[in-house]
């Protein structure tokens, strides 16, 4: 089963297999926004009208060369093109019916997840080392390319690797299992190695531009917290770490909302220091990141040895 995904996006409004509709930021030029200002927006990581509408005003004010009056004008036009008011529960239900579920390669795990990895949301996979977190990520990067009728999403994958665990040869073997062509499968996975938390954030901004240009179905960050453990140390930097992590997770959620992609993040665990769980015979390990990750993730999957 060969499935070619190399297609360009030239339409003013793009609906990706009915999971999301977004408008290229160049559309704002038709509403009186200067091309030079639009260029400044794209250079700052804003590639769609929705990304402007979703962003806090103070973020846009930080863009060099765009005045306060221009920010109000730009965001005002973005609001008109991207209504963000109330919807009825019936309308929300209809929107959710358009969500896709990407197979994990395991029927039992798909069943546990309600069909697979859901698009438009964040799924966190956490556990100790060698519990299969990266293996699932490798599988998903191939499975997302499958046709929808085979529990795929007919899209490419962006893979941010923070620990150097990505292995392309594993994708070739998985492609054969799913009936895909190995070389085409590799071409449809965009991989980048992140070396620090700022670089990790910058890669996410770059990923937004890629999504505005071509059809992507899945974004993987493996692992989301590894670099935060090395870049921020001790209680003195805890607040700064959590603030940076929260910003990164908000950006992930924005991409899920904006492009309708599935977002998968892996996370590590640490031993609980209070000892309460151990006293009562419970699990003494907990995922890193605290409530910030817990509240951001739509689905949390705990893998154990």
mmCIF file of C-alpha atoms in Angstrom:
data_model
loop_
_atom_site.group_PDB
_atom_site.id
_atom_site.type_symbol
_atom_site.label_atom_id
_atom_site.label_comp_id
_atom_site.label_asym_id
_atom_site.label_seq_id
_atom_site.Cartn_x
_atom_site.Cartn_y
_atom_site.Cartn_z
ATOM 1 C CA UNK A 1 0.000 0.000 0.000
ATOM 2 C CA UNK A 2 1.858 3.049 -1.218
ATOM 3 C CA UNK A 3 0.478 6.375 -0.070
ATOM 4 C CA UNK A 4 1.968 9.599 -1.448
ATOM 5 C CA UNK A 5 1.603 12.606 0.829
ATOM 6 C CA UNK A 6 3.723 15.207 -0.967
ATOM 7 C CA UNK A 7 1.071 17.810 -1.666
ATOM 8 C CA UNK A 8 1.238 21.592 -1.556
ATOM 9 C CA UNK A 9 -1.292 23.856 0.086
ATOM 10 C CA UNK A 10 -2.386 26.775 -2.026
ATOM 11 C CA UNK A 11 -5.922 27.403 -0.804
ATOM 12 C CA UNK A 12 -6.756 30.473 1.255
ATOM 13 C CA UNK A 13 -8.539 28.373 3.867
ATOM 14 C CA UNK A 14 -7.373 24.842 4.468
ATOM 15 C CA UNK A 15 -9.484 22.066 5.962
ATOM 16 C CA UNK A 16 -7.304 19.104 6.877
ATOM 17 C CA UNK A 17 -9.430 16.004 6.389
ATOM 18 C CA UNK A 18 -12.249 17.777 8.250
ATOM 19 C CA UNK A 19 -10.301 17.863 11.518
ATOM 20 C CA UNK A 20 -9.369 21.525 11.441
ATOM 21 C CA UNK A 21 -9.723 24.622 9.319
ATOM 22 C CA UNK A 22 -7.128 27.368 9.379
ATOM 23 C CA UNK A 23 -6.506 30.474 7.329
ATOM 24 C CA UNK A 24 -3.002 31.446 6.113
ATOM 25 C CA UNK A 25 -1.880 34.707 7.670
ATOM 26 C CA UNK A 26 -1.449 36.283 4.221
ATOM 27 C CA UNK A 27 -5.253 36.553 4.150
ATOM 28 C CA UNK A 28 -4.954 39.561 6.493
ATOM 29 C CA UNK A 29 -3.479 41.595 3.632
ATOM 30 C CA UNK A 30 -6.959 41.665 2.065
ATOM 31 C CA UNK A 31 -8.200 43.433 5.186
ATOM 32 C CA UNK A 32 -5.730 46.298 5.180
ATOM 33 C CA UNK A 33 -2.767 44.759 7.001
ATOM 34 C CA UNK A 34 0.579 45.692 5.415
ATOM 35 C CA UNK A 35 2.655 42.944 3.833
ATOM 36 C CA UNK A 36 5.665 44.125 5.851
ATOM 37 C CA UNK A 37 3.752 43.628 9.105
ATOM 38 C CA UNK A 38 2.613 40.190 7.990
ATOM 39 C CA UNK A 39 6.252 39.313 7.304
ATOM 40 C CA UNK A 40 7.175 40.391 10.845
ATOM 41 C CA UNK A 41 4.420 38.153 12.190
ATOM 42 C CA UNK A 42 5.612 35.115 10.238
ATOM 43 C CA UNK A 43 9.199 35.727 11.337
ATOM 44 C CA UNK A 44 7.913 35.641 14.922
ATOM 45 C CA UNK A 45 6.184 32.297 14.432
ATOM 46 C CA UNK A 46 2.676 33.385 13.419
ATOM 47 C CA UNK A 47 1.687 31.604 10.211
ATOM 48 C CA UNK A 48 -2.101 31.522 10.410
ATOM 49 C CA UNK A 49 -4.863 33.969 11.234
ATOM 50 C CA UNK A 50 -5.901 31.670 14.063
ATOM 51 C CA UNK A 51 -2.456 31.863 15.693
ATOM 52 C CA UNK A 52 -2.854 35.650 15.898
ATOM 53 C CA UNK A 53 -6.377 35.384 17.267
ATOM 54 C CA UNK A 54 -5.371 32.818 19.903
ATOM 55 C CA UNK A 55 -2.369 34.794 21.190
ATOM 56 C CA UNK A 56 -2.477 37.212 24.135
ATOM 57 C CA UNK A 57 -2.194 40.863 23.125
ATOM 58 C CA UNK A 58 1.037 41.309 25.101
ATOM 59 C CA UNK A 59 2.745 38.614 23.017
ATOM 60 C CA UNK A 60 2.016 40.518 19.814
ATOM 61 C CA UNK A 61 3.211 43.754 21.429
ATOM 62 C CA UNK A 62 6.629 42.139 21.912
ATOM 63 C CA UNK A 63 7.117 41.823 18.143
ATOM 64 C CA UNK A 64 9.672 44.408 17.074
ATOM 65 C CA UNK A 65 8.365 46.972 14.603
ATOM 66 C CA UNK A 66 4.641 46.491 15.251
ATOM 67 C CA UNK A 67 3.053 49.335 17.199
ATOM 68 C CA UNK A 68 0.236 49.077 19.721
ATOM 69 C CA UNK A 69 -2.236 50.538 17.230
ATOM 70 C CA UNK A 70 -1.182 47.991 14.602
ATOM 71 C CA UNK A 71 -1.554 45.141 17.083
ATOM 72 C CA UNK A 72 -5.129 46.205 17.806
ATOM 73 C CA UNK A 73 -5.875 46.431 14.079
ATOM 74 C CA UNK A 74 -4.258 43.069 13.275
ATOM 75 C CA UNK A 75 -5.900 41.209 16.125
ATOM 76 C CA UNK A 76 -9.245 42.857 15.429
ATOM 77 C CA UNK A 77 -9.242 41.537 11.861
ATOM 78 C CA UNK A 78 -8.052 38.125 13.078
ATOM 79 C CA UNK A 79 -10.996 37.944 15.480
ATOM 80 C CA UNK A 80 -13.407 38.624 12.612
ATOM 81 C CA UNK A 81 -11.948 35.765 10.573
ATOM 82 C CA UNK A 82 -11.733 33.380 13.539
ATOM 83 C CA UNK A 83 -14.878 33.604 15.692
ATOM 84 C CA UNK A 84 -14.114 32.408 19.218
ATOM 85 C CA UNK A 85 -17.478 32.898 20.905
ATOM 86 C CA UNK A 86 -19.900 30.437 22.429
ATOM 87 C CA UNK A 87 -21.112 27.305 20.652
ATOM 88 C CA UNK A 88 -23.910 24.963 21.622
ATOM 89 C CA UNK A 89 -23.066 21.546 23.026
ATOM 90 C CA UNK A 90 -24.583 20.075 19.855
ATOM 91 C CA UNK A 91 -22.116 22.037 17.713
ATOM 92 C CA UNK A 92 -19.207 20.894 19.879
ATOM 93 C CA UNK A 93 -20.378 17.302 19.561
ATOM 94 C CA UNK A 94 -20.507 17.644 15.772
ATOM 95 C CA UNK A 95 -16.958 19.037 15.750
ATOM 96 C CA UNK A 96 -15.692 16.151 17.874
ATOM 97 C CA UNK A 97 -17.129 13.646 15.411
ATOM 98 C CA UNK A 98 -14.568 14.936 12.910
ATOM 99 C CA UNK A 99 -11.662 13.956 15.183
ATOM 100 C CA UNK A 100 -9.534 11.049 14.001
ATOM 101 C CA UNK A 101 -7.933 8.281 16.054
ATOM 102 C CA UNK A 102 -4.458 7.084 15.055
ATOM 103 C CA UNK A 103 -3.723 3.447 15.772
ATOM 104 C CA UNK A 104 -0.901 2.595 18.172
ATOM 105 C CA UNK A 105 -0.352 -0.714 16.385
ATOM 106 C CA UNK A 106 -1.958 -2.586 19.289
ATOM 107 C CA UNK A 107 -5.670 -3.389 19.200
ATOM 108 C CA UNK A 108 -5.844 -3.692 22.983
ATOM 109 C CA UNK A 109 -4.105 -0.360 23.553
ATOM 110 C CA UNK A 110 -6.310 1.304 20.933
ATOM 111 C CA UNK A 111 -9.340 -0.047 22.762
ATOM 112 C CA UNK A 112 -8.028 1.306 26.067
ATOM 113 C CA UNK A 113 -7.556 4.748 24.466
ATOM 114 C CA UNK A 114 -11.030 4.782 22.961
ATOM 115 C CA UNK A 115 -9.822 4.106 19.426
ATOM 116 C CA UNK A 116 -6.215 5.304 19.430
ATOM 117 C CA UNK A 117 -4.409 8.640 19.722
ATOM 118 C CA UNK A 118 -6.977 11.393 19.225
ATOM 119 C CA UNK A 119 -6.306 14.347 16.941
ATOM 120 C CA UNK A 120 -6.775 17.857 18.282
ATOM 121 C CA UNK A 121 -5.556 16.897 21.754
ATOM 122 C CA UNK A 122 -2.427 16.151 23.793
ATOM 123 C CA UNK A 123 -1.623 12.601 24.875
ATOM 124 C CA UNK A 124 1.070 12.095 27.520
ATOM 125 C CA UNK A 125 2.906 8.770 27.742
ATOM 126 C CA UNK A 126 4.987 8.458 30.911
ATOM 127 C CA UNK A 127 6.926 5.759 32.689
ATOM 128 C CA UNK A 128 10.386 4.503 33.602
ATOM 129 C CA UNK A 129 13.143 3.959 31.052
ATOM 130 C CA UNK A 130 12.696 1.005 28.688
ATOM 131 C CA UNK A 131 8.942 0.734 29.154
ATOM 132 C CA UNK A 132 8.193 1.311 25.464
ATOM 133 C CA UNK A 133 7.519 5.054 25.307
ATOM 134 C CA UNK A 134 9.809 5.717 22.344
ATOM 135 C CA UNK A 135 8.678 2.495 20.666
ATOM 136 C CA UNK A 136 5.084 3.747 20.642
ATOM 137 C CA UNK A 137 6.265 7.095 19.257
ATOM 138 C CA UNK A 138 8.113 5.372 16.415
ATOM 139 C CA UNK A 139 5.015 3.324 15.610
ATOM 140 C CA UNK A 140 2.755 6.377 15.628
ATOM 141 C CA UNK A 141 5.071 8.296 13.285
ATOM 142 C CA UNK A 142 4.367 5.597 10.695
ATOM 143 C CA UNK A 143 0.740 4.856 11.575
ATOM 144 C CA UNK A 144 -0.312 8.494 11.135
ATOM 145 C CA UNK A 145 0.516 8.155 7.424
ATOM 146 C CA UNK A 146 -2.009 5.365 6.906
ATOM 147 C CA UNK A 147 -5.319 6.056 5.140
ATOM 148 C CA UNK A 148 -8.161 7.005 7.463
ATOM 149 C CA UNK A 149 -9.972 3.719 6.780
ATOM 150 C CA UNK A 150 -6.943 1.904 8.231
ATOM 151 C CA UNK A 151 -7.004 3.999 11.437
ATOM 152 C CA UNK A 152 -4.445 6.487 10.164
ATOM 153 C CA UNK A 153 -4.703 10.219 9.511
ATOM 154 C CA UNK A 154 -3.135 10.531 6.043
ATOM 155 C CA UNK A 155 -0.561 13.063 7.190
ATOM 156 C CA UNK A 156 3.096 13.582 7.953
ATOM 157 C CA UNK A 157 4.752 13.549 11.359
ATOM 158 C CA UNK A 158 6.979 16.088 13.110
ATOM 159 C CA UNK A 159 9.255 14.428 15.650
ATOM 160 C CA UNK A 160 11.246 16.449 18.224
ATOM 161 C CA UNK A 161 13.860 14.196 19.832
ATOM 162 C CA UNK A 162 15.441 15.493 23.043
ATOM 163 C CA UNK A 163 17.371 12.364 24.060
ATOM 164 C CA UNK A 164 18.785 11.020 20.796
ATOM 165 C CA UNK A 165 16.592 7.912 20.784
ATOM 166 C CA UNK A 166 15.111 8.261 17.281
ATOM 167 C CA UNK A 167 16.109 5.412 14.954
ATOM 168 C CA UNK A 168 14.973 5.656 11.292
ATOM 169 C CA UNK A 169 15.676 1.977 10.622
ATOM 170 C CA UNK A 170 12.872 1.080 13.018
ATOM 171 C CA UNK A 171 10.474 3.092 10.880
ATOM 172 C CA UNK A 172 11.405 1.119 7.770
ATOM 173 C CA UNK A 173 10.532 -2.159 9.504
ATOM 174 C CA UNK A 174 7.250 -0.718 10.745
ATOM 175 C CA UNK A 175 6.408 0.633 7.298
ATOM 176 C CA UNK A 176 6.681 -2.888 5.890
ATOM 177 C CA UNK A 177 4.373 -4.142 8.626
ATOM 178 C CA UNK A 178 1.744 -1.552 7.705
ATOM 179 C CA UNK A 179 2.160 -2.111 3.968
ATOM 180 C CA UNK A 180 3.824 1.247 3.285
ATOM 181 C CA UNK A 181 6.926 1.993 1.208
ATOM 182 C CA UNK A 182 9.963 2.499 3.457
ATOM 183 C CA UNK A 183 11.588 5.427 1.634
ATOM 184 C CA UNK A 184 8.316 7.338 1.309
ATOM 185 C CA UNK A 185 7.573 6.723 4.972
ATOM 186 C CA UNK A 186 10.915 8.209 6.039
ATOM 187 C CA UNK A 187 10.386 11.237 3.780
ATOM 188 C CA UNK A 188 7.117 11.948 5.585
ATOM 189 C CA UNK A 189 8.736 12.202 9.025
ATOM 190 C CA UNK A 190 10.476 15.497 9.843
ATOM 191 C CA UNK A 191 12.908 14.898 12.711
ATOM 192 C CA UNK A 192 14.883 17.430 14.746
ATOM 193 C CA UNK A 193 17.152 16.952 17.753
ATOM 194 C CA UNK A 194 16.644 19.522 20.529
ATOM 195 C CA UNK A 195 19.716 20.401 22.613
ATOM 196 C CA UNK A 196 18.286 22.760 25.242
ATOM 197 C CA UNK A 197 14.900 24.056 26.355
ATOM 198 C CA UNK A 198 15.129 27.272 24.329
ATOM 199 C CA UNK A 199 16.042 25.260 21.228
ATOM 200 C CA UNK A 200 13.115 22.953 21.977
ATOM 201 C CA UNK A 201 10.776 25.958 21.976
ATOM 202 C CA UNK A 202 12.292 27.367 18.779
ATOM 203 C CA UNK A 203 11.756 24.040 17.028
ATOM 204 C CA UNK A 204 8.091 24.218 17.961
ATOM 205 C CA UNK A 205 7.819 27.680 16.398
ATOM 206 C CA UNK A 206 9.475 26.329 13.244
ATOM 207 C CA UNK A 207 7.077 23.378 13.265
ATOM 208 C CA UNK A 208 4.129 25.774 13.146
ATOM 209 C CA UNK A 209 5.447 27.186 9.881
ATOM 210 C CA UNK A 210 5.809 23.697 8.440
ATOM 211 C CA UNK A 211 2.235 22.827 9.376
ATOM 212 C CA UNK A 212 0.975 25.927 7.594
ATOM 213 C CA UNK A 213 2.682 24.754 4.395
ATOM 214 C CA UNK A 214 1.838 21.051 4.279
ATOM 215 C CA UNK A 215 -0.424 18.398 5.759
ATOM 216 C CA UNK A 216 0.815 17.113 9.114
ATOM 217 C CA UNK A 217 -1.228 14.834 11.339
ATOM 218 C CA UNK A 218 1.046 14.220 14.324
ATOM 219 C CA UNK A 219 3.571 16.070 16.485
ATOM 220 C CA UNK A 220 5.766 14.049 18.851
ATOM 221 C CA UNK A 221 8.047 15.389 21.592
ATOM 222 C CA UNK A 222 10.181 12.619 23.091
ATOM 223 C CA UNK A 223 10.736 13.503 25.872
ATOM 224 C CA UNK A 224 9.104 16.767 26.849
ATOM 225 C CA UNK A 225 10.852 17.137 30.230
ATOM 226 C CA UNK A 226 14.348 15.669 29.730
ATOM 227 C CA UNK A 227 16.051 18.973 28.913
ATOM 228 C CA UNK A 228 14.215 20.823 31.683
ATOM 229 C CA UNK A 229 15.847 18.517 34.215
ATOM 230 C CA UNK A 230 19.312 19.543 33.016
ATOM 231 C CA UNK A 231 18.724 23.222 32.159
ATOM 232 C CA UNK A 232 17.027 24.013 35.474
ATOM 233 C CA UNK A 233 18.375 22.635 38.731
ATOM 234 C CA UNK A 234 17.390 22.992 42.364
ATOM 235 C CA UNK A 235 14.405 24.619 44.011
ATOM 236 C CA UNK A 236 15.773 28.061 43.222
ATOM 237 C CA UNK A 237 15.026 27.546 39.522
ATOM 238 C CA UNK A 238 11.797 25.592 39.973
ATOM 239 C CA UNK A 239 9.520 28.570 39.283
ATOM 240 C CA UNK A 240 11.459 29.514 36.131
ATOM 241 C CA UNK A 241 11.383 25.902 34.942
ATOM 242 C CA UNK A 242 7.646 25.556 35.429
ATOM 243 C CA UNK A 243 6.980 28.879 33.715
ATOM 244 C CA UNK A 244 9.061 27.881 30.678
ATOM 245 C CA UNK A 245 7.440 24.439 30.580
ATOM 246 C CA UNK A 246 3.968 25.952 30.833
ATOM 247 C CA UNK A 247 4.712 28.225 27.876
ATOM 248 C CA UNK A 248 5.913 25.257 25.826
ATOM 249 C CA UNK A 249 2.807 23.231 26.678
ATOM 250 C CA UNK A 250 0.498 26.149 25.847
ATOM 251 C CA UNK A 251 2.154 26.360 22.445
ATOM 252 C CA UNK A 252 1.579 22.630 21.940
ATOM 253 C CA UNK A 253 -2.088 23.041 22.806
ATOM 254 C CA UNK A 254 -2.381 25.963 20.414
ATOM 255 C CA UNK A 255 -0.987 23.853 17.572
ATOM 256 C CA UNK A 256 -3.408 21.046 18.402
ATOM 257 C CA UNK A 257 -6.319 23.500 18.305
ATOM 258 C CA UNK A 258 -5.070 25.437 15.299
ATOM 259 C CA UNK A 259 -4.147 22.576 12.975
ATOM 260 C CA UNK A 260 -6.188 19.722 14.434
ATOM 261 C CA UNK A 261 -3.091 17.562 14.836
ATOM 262 C CA UNK A 262 -2.538 14.857 17.412
ATOM 263 C CA UNK A 263 0.178 15.788 19.922
ATOM 264 C CA UNK A 264 2.061 13.042 21.764
ATOM 265 C CA UNK A 265 4.560 13.823 24.503
ATOM 266 C CA UNK A 266 6.584 11.368 26.542
ATOM 267 C CA UNK A 267 7.561 12.015 30.124
ATOM 268 C CA UNK A 268 9.836 10.536 32.735
ATOM 269 C CA UNK A 269 9.028 9.611 36.328
ATOM 270 C CA UNK A 270 10.704 10.306 39.665
ATOM 271 C CA UNK A 271 10.347 8.714 43.076
ATOM 272 C CA UNK A 272 7.865 10.371 45.397
ATOM 273 C CA UNK A 273 9.565 11.979 48.400
ATOM 274 C CA UNK A 274 6.642 11.985 50.823
ATOM 275 C CA UNK A 275 6.673 8.216 51.311
ATOM 276 C CA UNK A 276 2.894 8.049 51.715
ATOM 277 C CA UNK A 277 2.376 5.836 48.686
ATOM 278 C CA UNK A 278 5.057 3.417 49.855
ATOM 279 C CA UNK A 279 3.536 3.255 53.344
ATOM 280 C CA UNK A 280 0.194 2.115 51.956
ATOM 281 C CA UNK A 281 1.655 -0.139 49.280
ATOM 282 C CA UNK A 282 0.974 2.212 46.375
ATOM 283 C CA UNK A 283 3.133 3.412 43.492
ATOM 284 C CA UNK A 284 6.027 5.567 44.710
ATOM 285 C CA UNK A 285 6.741 7.056 41.269
ATOM 286 C CA UNK A 286 5.139 10.113 39.720
ATOM 287 C CA UNK A 287 5.580 11.898 36.371
ATOM 288 C CA UNK A 288 7.816 14.961 36.155
ATOM 289 C CA UNK A 289 6.284 18.371 35.561
ATOM 290 C CA UNK A 290 3.673 18.364 38.288
ATOM 291 C CA UNK A 291 0.190 19.729 37.763
ATOM 292 C CA UNK A 292 1.205 21.788 34.718
ATOM 293 C CA UNK A 293 1.551 18.710 32.511
ATOM 294 C CA UNK A 294 -1.292 16.885 34.239
ATOM 295 C CA UNK A 295 -3.729 19.708 33.493
ATOM 296 C CA UNK A 296 -2.544 20.195 29.911
ATOM 297 C CA UNK A 297 -2.753 16.568 28.815
ATOM 298 C CA UNK A 298 -6.124 15.313 27.617
ATOM 299 C CA UNK A 299 -5.069 11.672 27.974
ATOM 300 C CA UNK A 300 -2.350 10.226 30.232
ATOM 301 C CA UNK A 301 -0.919 6.765 29.625
ATOM 302 C CA UNK A 302 1.259 5.188 32.332
ATOM 303 C CA UNK A 303 3.611 2.425 31.132
ATOM 304 C CA UNK A 304 5.133 0.070 33.695
ATOM 305 C CA UNK A 305 7.678 -2.730 33.504
#
